[in-house]
Every structure is written in structure tokens, then in C-alpha cells.
Short mmCIF file of C-alpha atoms in Angstrom, two decimals:
data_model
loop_
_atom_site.label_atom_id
_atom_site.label_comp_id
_atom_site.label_asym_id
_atom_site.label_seq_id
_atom_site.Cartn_x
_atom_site.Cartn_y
_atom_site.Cartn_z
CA UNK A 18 -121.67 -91.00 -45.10
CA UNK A 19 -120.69 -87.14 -45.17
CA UNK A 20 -121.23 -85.95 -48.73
CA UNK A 21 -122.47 -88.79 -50.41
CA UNK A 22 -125.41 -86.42 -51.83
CA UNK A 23 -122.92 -84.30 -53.21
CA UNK A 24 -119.76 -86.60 -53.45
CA UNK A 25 -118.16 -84.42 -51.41
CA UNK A 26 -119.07 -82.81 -47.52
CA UNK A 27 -117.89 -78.84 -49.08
CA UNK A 28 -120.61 -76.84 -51.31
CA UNK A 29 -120.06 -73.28 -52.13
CA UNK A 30 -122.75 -71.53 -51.41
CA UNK A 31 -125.35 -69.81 -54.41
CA UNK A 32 -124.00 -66.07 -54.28
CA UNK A 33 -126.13 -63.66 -56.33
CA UNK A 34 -125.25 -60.42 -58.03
CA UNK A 35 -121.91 -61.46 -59.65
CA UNK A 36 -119.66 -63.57 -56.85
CA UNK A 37 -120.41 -67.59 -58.37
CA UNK A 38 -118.74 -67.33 -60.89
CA UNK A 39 -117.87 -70.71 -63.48
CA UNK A 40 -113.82 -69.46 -62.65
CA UNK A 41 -115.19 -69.75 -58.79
CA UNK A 42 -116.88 -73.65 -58.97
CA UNK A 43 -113.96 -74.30 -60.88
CA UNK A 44 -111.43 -73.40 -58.02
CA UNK A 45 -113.47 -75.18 -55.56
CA UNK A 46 -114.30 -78.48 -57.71
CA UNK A 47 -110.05 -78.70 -57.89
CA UNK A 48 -110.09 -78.21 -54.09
CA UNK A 49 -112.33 -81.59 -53.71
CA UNK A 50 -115.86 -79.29 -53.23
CA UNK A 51 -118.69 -78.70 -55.56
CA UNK A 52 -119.87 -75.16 -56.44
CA UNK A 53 -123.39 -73.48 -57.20
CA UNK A 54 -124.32 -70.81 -59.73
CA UNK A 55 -127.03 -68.32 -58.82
CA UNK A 56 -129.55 -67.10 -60.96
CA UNK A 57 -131.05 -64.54 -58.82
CA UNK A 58 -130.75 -61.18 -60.38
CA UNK A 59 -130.00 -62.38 -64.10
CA UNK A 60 -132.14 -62.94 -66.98
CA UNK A 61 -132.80 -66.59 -68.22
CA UNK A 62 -130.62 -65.81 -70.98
CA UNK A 63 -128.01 -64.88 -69.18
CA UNK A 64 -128.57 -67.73 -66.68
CA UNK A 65 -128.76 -70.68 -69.33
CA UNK A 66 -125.29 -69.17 -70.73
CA UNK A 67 -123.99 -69.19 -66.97
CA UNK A 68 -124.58 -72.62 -67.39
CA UNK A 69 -123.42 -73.93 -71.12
CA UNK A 70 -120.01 -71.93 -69.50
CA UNK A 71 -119.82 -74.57 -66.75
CA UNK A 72 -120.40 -76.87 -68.30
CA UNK A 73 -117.51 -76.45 -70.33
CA UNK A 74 -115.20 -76.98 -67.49
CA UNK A 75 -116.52 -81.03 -66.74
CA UNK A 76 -117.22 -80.53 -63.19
CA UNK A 77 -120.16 -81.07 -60.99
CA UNK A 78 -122.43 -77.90 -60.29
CA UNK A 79 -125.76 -76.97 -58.99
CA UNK A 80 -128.29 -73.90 -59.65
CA UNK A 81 -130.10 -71.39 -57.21
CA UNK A 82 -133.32 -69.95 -57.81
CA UNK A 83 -134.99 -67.25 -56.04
CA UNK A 84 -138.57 -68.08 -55.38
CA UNK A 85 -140.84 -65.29 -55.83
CA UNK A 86 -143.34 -63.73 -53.11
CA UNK A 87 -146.73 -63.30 -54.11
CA UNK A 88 -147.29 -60.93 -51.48
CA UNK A 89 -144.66 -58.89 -52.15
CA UNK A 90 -145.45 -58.56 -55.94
CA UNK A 91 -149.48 -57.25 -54.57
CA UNK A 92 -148.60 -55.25 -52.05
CA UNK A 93 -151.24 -52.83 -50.02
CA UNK A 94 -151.68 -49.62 -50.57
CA UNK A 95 -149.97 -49.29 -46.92
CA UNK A 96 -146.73 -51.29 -48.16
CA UNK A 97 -146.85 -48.80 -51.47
CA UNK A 98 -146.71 -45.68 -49.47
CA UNK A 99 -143.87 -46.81 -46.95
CA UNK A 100 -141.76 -47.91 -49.69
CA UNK A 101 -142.54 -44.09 -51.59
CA UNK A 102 -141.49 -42.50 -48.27
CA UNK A 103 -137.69 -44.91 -48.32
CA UNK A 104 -137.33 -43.28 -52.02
CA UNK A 105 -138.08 -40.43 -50.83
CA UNK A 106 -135.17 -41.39 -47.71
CA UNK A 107 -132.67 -42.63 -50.26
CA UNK A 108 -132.91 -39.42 -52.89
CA UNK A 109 -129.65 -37.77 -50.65
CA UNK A 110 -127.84 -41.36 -51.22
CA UNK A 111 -128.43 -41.12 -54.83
CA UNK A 112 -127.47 -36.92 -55.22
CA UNK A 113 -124.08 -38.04 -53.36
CA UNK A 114 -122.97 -39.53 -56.19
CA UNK A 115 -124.92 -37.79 -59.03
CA UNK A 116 -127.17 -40.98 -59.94
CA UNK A 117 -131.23 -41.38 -60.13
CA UNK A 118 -133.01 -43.55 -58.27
CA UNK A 119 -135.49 -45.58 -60.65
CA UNK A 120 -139.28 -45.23 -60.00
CA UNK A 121 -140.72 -48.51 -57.99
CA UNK A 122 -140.76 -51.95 -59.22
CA UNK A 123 -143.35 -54.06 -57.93
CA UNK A 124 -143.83 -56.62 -60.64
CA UNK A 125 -140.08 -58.64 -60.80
CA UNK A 126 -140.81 -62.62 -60.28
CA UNK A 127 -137.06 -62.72 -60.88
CA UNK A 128 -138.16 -64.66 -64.56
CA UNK A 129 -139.86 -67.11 -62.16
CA UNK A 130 -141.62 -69.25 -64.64
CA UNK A 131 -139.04 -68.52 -67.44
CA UNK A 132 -135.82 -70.24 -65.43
CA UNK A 133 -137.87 -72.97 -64.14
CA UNK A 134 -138.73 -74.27 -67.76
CA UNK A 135 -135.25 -73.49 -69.05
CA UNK A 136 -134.16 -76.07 -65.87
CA UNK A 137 -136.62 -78.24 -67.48
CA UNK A 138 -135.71 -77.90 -71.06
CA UNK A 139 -132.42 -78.79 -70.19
CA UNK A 140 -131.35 -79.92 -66.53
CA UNK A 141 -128.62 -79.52 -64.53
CA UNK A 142 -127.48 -81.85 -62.12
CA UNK A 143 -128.98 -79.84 -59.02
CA UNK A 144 -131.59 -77.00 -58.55
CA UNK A 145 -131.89 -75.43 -54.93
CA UNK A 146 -134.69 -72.92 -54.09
CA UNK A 147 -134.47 -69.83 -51.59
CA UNK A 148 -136.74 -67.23 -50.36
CA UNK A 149 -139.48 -69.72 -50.69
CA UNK A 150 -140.88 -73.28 -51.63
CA UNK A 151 -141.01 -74.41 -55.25
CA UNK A 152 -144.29 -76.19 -55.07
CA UNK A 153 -144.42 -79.64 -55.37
CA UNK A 154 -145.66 -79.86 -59.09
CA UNK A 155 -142.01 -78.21 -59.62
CA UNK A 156 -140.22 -80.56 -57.46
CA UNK A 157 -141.63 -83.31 -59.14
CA UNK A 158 -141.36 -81.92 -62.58
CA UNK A 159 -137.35 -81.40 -61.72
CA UNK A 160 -136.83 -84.82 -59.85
CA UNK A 161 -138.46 -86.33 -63.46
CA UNK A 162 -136.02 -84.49 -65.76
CA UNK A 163 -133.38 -86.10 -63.56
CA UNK A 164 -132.24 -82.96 -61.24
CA UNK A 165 -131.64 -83.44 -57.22
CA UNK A 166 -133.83 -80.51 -55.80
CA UNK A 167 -132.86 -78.81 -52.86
CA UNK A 168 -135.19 -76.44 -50.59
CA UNK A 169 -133.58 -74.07 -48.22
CA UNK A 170 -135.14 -73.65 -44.47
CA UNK A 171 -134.06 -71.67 -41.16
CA UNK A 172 -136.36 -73.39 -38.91
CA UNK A 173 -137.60 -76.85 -37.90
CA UNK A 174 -141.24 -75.55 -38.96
CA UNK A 175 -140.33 -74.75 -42.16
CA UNK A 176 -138.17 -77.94 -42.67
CA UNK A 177 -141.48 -79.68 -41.88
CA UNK A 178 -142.78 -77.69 -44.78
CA UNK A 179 -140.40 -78.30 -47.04
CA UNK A 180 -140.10 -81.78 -46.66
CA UNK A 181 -143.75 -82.21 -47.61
CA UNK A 182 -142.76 -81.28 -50.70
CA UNK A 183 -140.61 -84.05 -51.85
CA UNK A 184 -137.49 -83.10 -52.39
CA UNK A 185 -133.89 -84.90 -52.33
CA UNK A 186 -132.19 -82.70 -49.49
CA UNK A 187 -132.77 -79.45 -47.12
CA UNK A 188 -130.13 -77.38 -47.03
CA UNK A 189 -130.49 -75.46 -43.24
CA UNK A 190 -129.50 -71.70 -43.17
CA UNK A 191 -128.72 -70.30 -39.31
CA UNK A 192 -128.86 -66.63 -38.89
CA UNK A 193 -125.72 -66.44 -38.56
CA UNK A 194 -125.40 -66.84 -42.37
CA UNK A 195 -124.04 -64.06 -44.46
CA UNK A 196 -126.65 -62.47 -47.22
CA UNK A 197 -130.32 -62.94 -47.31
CA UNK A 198 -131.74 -65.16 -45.07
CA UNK A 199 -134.04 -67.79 -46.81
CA UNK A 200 -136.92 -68.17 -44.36
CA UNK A 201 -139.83 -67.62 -45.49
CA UNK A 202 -142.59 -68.14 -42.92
CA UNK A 203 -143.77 -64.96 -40.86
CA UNK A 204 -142.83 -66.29 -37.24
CA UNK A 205 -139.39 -66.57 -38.96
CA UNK A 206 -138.57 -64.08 -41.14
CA UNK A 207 -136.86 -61.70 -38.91
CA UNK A 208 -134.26 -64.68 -37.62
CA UNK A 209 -132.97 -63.16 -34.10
CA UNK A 210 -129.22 -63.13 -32.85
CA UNK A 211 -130.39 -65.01 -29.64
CA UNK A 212 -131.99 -67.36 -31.09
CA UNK A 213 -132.98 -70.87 -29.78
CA UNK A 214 -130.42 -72.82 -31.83
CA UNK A 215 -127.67 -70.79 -30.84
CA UNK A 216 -125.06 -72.16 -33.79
CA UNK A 217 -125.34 -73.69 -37.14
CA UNK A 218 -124.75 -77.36 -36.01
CA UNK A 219 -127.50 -77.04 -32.56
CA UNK A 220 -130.25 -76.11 -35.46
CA UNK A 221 -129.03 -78.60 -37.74
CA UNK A 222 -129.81 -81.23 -34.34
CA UNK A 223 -133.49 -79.81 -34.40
CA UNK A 224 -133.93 -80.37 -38.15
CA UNK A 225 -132.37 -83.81 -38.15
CA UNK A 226 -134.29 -84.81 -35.37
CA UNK A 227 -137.59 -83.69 -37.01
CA UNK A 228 -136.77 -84.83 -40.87
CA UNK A 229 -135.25 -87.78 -42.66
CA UNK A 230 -133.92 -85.92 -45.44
CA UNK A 231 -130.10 -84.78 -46.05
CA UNK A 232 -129.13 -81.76 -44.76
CA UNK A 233 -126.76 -79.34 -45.89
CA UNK A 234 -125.92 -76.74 -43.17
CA UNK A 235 -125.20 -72.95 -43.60
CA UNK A 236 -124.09 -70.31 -41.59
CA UNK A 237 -120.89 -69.17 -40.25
CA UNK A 238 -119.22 -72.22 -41.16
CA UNK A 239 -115.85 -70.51 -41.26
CA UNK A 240 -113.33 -73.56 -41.14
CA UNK A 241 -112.19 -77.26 -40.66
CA UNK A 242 -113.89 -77.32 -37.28
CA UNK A 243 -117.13 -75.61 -38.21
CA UNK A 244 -117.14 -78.38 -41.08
CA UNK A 245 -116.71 -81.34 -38.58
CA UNK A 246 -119.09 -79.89 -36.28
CA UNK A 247 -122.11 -79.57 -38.78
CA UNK A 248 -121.16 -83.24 -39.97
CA UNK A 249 -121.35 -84.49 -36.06
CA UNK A 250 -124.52 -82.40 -35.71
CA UNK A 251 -126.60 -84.68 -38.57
CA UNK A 252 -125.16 -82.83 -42.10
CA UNK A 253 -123.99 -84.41 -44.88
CA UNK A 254 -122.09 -81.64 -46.39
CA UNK A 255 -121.86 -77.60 -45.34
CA UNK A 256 -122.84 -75.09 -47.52
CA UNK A 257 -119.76 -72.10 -47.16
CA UNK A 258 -120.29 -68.73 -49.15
CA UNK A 259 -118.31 -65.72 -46.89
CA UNK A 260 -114.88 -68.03 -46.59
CA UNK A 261 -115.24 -67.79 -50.40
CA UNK A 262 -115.72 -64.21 -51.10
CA UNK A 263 -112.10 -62.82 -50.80
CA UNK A 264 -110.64 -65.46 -53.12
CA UNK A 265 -109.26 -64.86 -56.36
CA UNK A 266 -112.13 -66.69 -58.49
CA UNK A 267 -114.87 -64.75 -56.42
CA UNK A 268 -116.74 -62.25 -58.64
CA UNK A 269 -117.41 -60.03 -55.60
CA UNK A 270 -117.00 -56.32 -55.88
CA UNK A 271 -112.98 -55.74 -54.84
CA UNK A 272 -114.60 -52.91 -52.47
CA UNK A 273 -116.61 -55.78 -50.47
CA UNK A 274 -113.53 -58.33 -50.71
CA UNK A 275 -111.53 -55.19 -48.85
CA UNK A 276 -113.50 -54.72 -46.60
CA UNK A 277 -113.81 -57.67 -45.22
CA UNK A 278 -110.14 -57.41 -44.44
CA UNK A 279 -110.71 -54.24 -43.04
CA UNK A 280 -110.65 -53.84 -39.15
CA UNK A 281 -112.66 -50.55 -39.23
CA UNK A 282 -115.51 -52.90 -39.86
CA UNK A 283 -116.02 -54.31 -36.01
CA UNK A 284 -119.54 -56.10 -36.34
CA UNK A 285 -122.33 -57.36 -38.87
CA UNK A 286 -126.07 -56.49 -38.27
CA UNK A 287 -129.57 -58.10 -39.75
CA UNK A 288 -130.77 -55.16 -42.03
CA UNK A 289 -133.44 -54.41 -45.20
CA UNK A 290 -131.39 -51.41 -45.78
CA UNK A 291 -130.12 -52.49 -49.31
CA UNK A 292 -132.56 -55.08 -50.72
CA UNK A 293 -136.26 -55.23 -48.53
CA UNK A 294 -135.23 -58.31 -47.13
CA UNK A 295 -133.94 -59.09 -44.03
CA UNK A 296 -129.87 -60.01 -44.85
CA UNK A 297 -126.67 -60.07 -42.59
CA UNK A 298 -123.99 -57.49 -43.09
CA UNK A 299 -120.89 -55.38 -42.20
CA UNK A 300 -122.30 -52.81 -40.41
CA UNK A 301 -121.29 -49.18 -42.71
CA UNK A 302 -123.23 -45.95 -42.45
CA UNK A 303 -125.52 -47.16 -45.29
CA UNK A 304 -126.75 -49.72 -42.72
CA UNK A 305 -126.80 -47.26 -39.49
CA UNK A 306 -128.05 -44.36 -42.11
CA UNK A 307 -131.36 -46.85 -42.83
CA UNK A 308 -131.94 -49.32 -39.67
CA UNK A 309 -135.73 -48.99 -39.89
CA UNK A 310 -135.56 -49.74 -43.63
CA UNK A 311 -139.37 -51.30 -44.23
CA UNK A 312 -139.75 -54.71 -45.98
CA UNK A 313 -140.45 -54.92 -49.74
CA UNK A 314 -138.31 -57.01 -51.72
CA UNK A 315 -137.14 -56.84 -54.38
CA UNK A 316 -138.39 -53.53 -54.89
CA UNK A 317 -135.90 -52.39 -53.07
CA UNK A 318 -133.23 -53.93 -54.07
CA UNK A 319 -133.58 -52.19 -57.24
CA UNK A 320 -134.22 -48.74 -55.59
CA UNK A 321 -130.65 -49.06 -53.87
CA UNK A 322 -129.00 -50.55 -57.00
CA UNK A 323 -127.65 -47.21 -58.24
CA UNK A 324 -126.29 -45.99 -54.88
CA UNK A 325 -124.71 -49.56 -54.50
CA UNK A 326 -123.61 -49.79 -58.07
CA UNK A 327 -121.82 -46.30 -57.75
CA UNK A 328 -120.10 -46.78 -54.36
CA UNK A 329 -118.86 -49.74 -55.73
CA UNK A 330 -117.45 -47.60 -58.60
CA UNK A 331 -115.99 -44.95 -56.21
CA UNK A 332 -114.33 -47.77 -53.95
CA UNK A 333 -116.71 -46.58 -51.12
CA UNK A 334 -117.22 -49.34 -48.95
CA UNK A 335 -119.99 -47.10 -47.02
CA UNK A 336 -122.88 -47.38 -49.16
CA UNK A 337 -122.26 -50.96 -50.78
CA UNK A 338 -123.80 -54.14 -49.09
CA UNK A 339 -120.98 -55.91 -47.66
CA UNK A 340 -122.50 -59.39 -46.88
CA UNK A 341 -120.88 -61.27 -44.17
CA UNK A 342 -121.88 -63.99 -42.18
CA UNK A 343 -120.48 -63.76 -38.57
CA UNK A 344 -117.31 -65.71 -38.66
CA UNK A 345 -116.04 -62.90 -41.74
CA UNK A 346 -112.66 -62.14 -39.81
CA UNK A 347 -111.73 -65.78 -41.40
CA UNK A 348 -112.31 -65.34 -44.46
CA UNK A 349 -109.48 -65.78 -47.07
CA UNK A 350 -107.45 -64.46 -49.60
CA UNK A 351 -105.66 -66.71 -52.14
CA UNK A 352 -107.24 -69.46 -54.22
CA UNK A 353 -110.53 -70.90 -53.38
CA UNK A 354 -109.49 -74.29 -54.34
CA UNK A 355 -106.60 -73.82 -51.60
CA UNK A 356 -109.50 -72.94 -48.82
CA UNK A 357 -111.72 -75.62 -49.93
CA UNK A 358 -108.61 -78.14 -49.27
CA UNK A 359 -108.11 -76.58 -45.72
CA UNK A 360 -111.44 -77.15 -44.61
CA UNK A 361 -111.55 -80.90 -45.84
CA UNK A 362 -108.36 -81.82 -44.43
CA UNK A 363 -107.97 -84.74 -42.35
CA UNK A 364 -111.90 -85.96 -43.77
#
């Protein structure tokens, strides 16, 4: 039965740096869906308080975690010197608007260990991992507190992976997705446009066909259609995020919101431009300035932060990552709970 994970076939997606909100899940729980908070980017302090505010509204919620690379917190002395030369690339960004750019970071985990034993010392009803696999000791450790754990895949091989791992439900990104992509094997980290599965519901077919697990899908999953389709294709419930970001609960920037009603913006592109890690957006001069951006995240992601923080500030949609998945021209305005009740309609 769609949903029956979830009690309900709509989940808003995790969206880091500010646009869950508890106002957001709120919206969407009165619309019939169920909402995650993301911890990426905050500290454990500030993500346990995310949560005792939810909880305060009596609805149903989940948290994201960002899974750390150890790779990327060693790198070689070759990785080093590429990512000195993009600060050395990003210093005009940074005089445009009179702001520094911080020296590297190459030691954020993201709190790894920190969040996980908050989750621990007090659960929530669902944990879902991205950029990476928990380990299984965690998924156990989780499931045993009593949370549903959910590990996020863009490819039947890493579905394969992840399923070894025990936990209650995959959810399946497609590049199409808006935001960072969550693979995180090599022959998949740079998810092509012409890929094999060309839609969100074809790669959901390949994943259901290879694991027993629920599935939630993601990735351009832009309306009532989309939903059904993903449910047809072997989902039990869709995971939306871009359809969300113009509403009135989103906590996104107002200069991304805009601009996703904006039709100077004509296309999205894969880039590393803002963060190190490959993630769809509008395509602005930031991402033209910086298309052979090298990988190294989160490093950086906090390199850019200034630039992005002050664009923001300046209502320059130019310099500011403007995460869209492909399907952004439907995005809405209004309530979320209104657009989560248009896309279950008639289910």
C-alpha cells in the first residue's frame, strides 16, 4: 500500500542550510504529508533544539544526516593544491562584495559522531542518511532505540549496498533531483543528464526489481502525476523538496524563492561551483563563472559561504546557489500544506 511506511505517499524532502523549517513540516503534515528536518550544516545543539521545536507541534517528522567522507577529510597533497588555486579563483567573488574568504577547512565531519548519539540519546521517529552509508553498527544501534532508518541511493549498485546494511527503506534520488546528489560510489558520483534511467519512476523500476525494501523516490517529482507515476513504478511514497521551496513556510533565501519564478533563469546544470559536490542548479554566472569547479566538499562549501551569504544579502540572485531540480517552472507559491493537498488528490 502507497505510504504505509510513512502513513502517507508525500515526504518533504531534508533541505539543508535553513529551508525545513518546523513552520514548513507543519504546513505539509496539515496537507496529509510528513516533513523532514535537516541537520546538515548545524551544530548538534542547534539540531536537538530543531527537534524539541517539532516536536511541539504533535506531528510526525523525520531527520537527515549528512554522512561524512573520509576521503575528503584526508585529502592529497594534489586535492590541497587544486582547492588553494579555487580560493585563489573565488578572491574577485569575495572583493565584489567587500567580504573575506576564510582559509580552508578540511576537518568538518558535519558533528558526525556528535548527532548520531544525540539520535540515540533521544530518538526521533525517522533518521535518513545522505552523502554516504551509516554503517551497519549505526543502523542497528537506531533500529534498537526504535527509529525507522532510511539510506539514500542513485543507483541500483548502491541500493545493493545499502540494503546490506539493514535498514527499513531506500529512499532513490534521480539526477534530476534538485541540490546535492547523494551518491556516493565513484562510477556514480557525477550522475549524467542521459542517463540510463531516464526519469525518476524508470530508476525506481531498476531498484525495485533488484531490492525488497520500500522505496521512496526523488527527483523532479513536480506534481499529482509525477506522484502516481513513482507509486506505479514500485514507491511507496515520493520524496518532493523544489515544489516546496517557494511556499510560505519554506526557510529558503527570498532571493532563491524569486528566482525560481524568474524566466531569465532558462535551464539548471550539475555543478561543484558552490559546495565541492556535484548538485543541480539554476544556471547564474556564479555557475558559468566556475564550471570546472574541482571536488572537495565541504571545504568548499565553506569557501563560497561568504560570497553566497552576501548575494543573498544584496538580493543578487547571481552568486547564490539556486537549487532546482528540473521540473522548477512548477514550483509554487502559497501554502505548502495547499501543494501537498494538490499532489495527493484523487489518492
Amino acid at each position: 500500500m502507497p505510504g504505509s511506511l510513512f502513513g502517507t505517499p508525500f515526504i518533504a524532502a531534508p533541505m539543508a542550510g535553513g529551508t525545513s523549517t518546523p513552520a514548513l513540516l507543519r504546513a505539509v503534515h496539515e496537507g496529509g504529508g510528513m516533513g523532514f528536518l535537516a541537520a546538515g550544516y548545524k551544530s548538534p545543539e542547534a539540531m536537538v533544539g530543531e527537534i524539541a521545536a517539532t516536536r511541539t507541534l504533535n506531528i510526525r517528522f523525520g531527520m537527515n544526516v549528512f554522512v561524512p567522507n573520509p576521503q575528503q577529510l584526508r585529502p592529497s597533497p594534489e586535492a590541497v593544491a587544486r582547492l588553494e588555486a579555487y580560493r585563489r579563483e573565488l578572491e574577485p567573488e569575495a572583493a565584489r562584495y567587500g567580504v573575506t574568504l576564510p582559509p580552508l577547512r578540511l576537518d568538518d565531519d558535519d558533528a558526525w559522531q556528535d548527532k548520531i548519539d544525540a539520535l540515540l540519546a533521544d530518538p526521533v521517529e525517522v533518521v535518513s542518511f545522505a552523502f554516504g552509508l551509516p554503517g551497519k553498527a549505526v543502523v542497528q544501534a537506531l533500529q534498537k532505540a526504535g527509529t525507522t532508518v532510511v539510506s539514500s541511493v542513485t543507483s541500483v549498485q548502491e541500493a545493493l549496498a545499502a540494503a546490506a546494511e539493514g535498514p527499513d527503506a531506500i529512499a532513490v534520488q534521480h539526477g534530476s533531483a534538485g541540490a546535492h546528489t547523494a551518491a556516493f560510489l565513484p562510477s556514480t558520483n557525477e550522475p549524467a543528464d542521459a542517463a540510463a534511467a531516464r526519469t525518476t519512476a524508470e530508476l525506481v523500476a531498476q531498484v525495485r526489481a533488484a531490492v525488497g525494501l520500500p522505496l521512496i523516490a526523488a527527483g523532479a517529482i513536480m506534481d499529482n502525476a509525477g506522484l502516481r507515476d513513482v507509486l506505479a513504478a514500485g514507491a511507496e511514497a515520493a520524496q518532493v523538496g523544489t515544489a516546496l521551496v517557494r511556499t510560505d513556510e519554506s526557510g529558503a533565501r527570498q532571493a532563491h524563492k524569486d528566482a525560481l519564478g524568474d524566466p531569465a533563469f532558462t535551464t539548471t546544470a550539475l555543478t561543484r561551483a558552490f559546495t565541492g559536490r556535484t548538485a543541480r542548479s539554476l544556471v547564474n554566472e556564479f555557475v558559468r563563472d566556475h564550471a570546472d569547479a574541482p571536488e572537495g566538499y565541504p571545504a568548499i562549501h565553506h569557501l563560497t559561504a561568504p560570497v553566497r551569504a552576501a548575494s543573498s544579502a544584496a538580493g543578487d540572485p547571481q552568486r547564490l546557489n539556486l537549487w532546482a531540480g528540473t521540473g522548477w517552472r512548477q514550483s509554487r507559491t502559497g501554502s505548502a500544506s495547499d501543494v501537498v493537498r494538490e499532489f495527493l488528490n484523487g489518492l
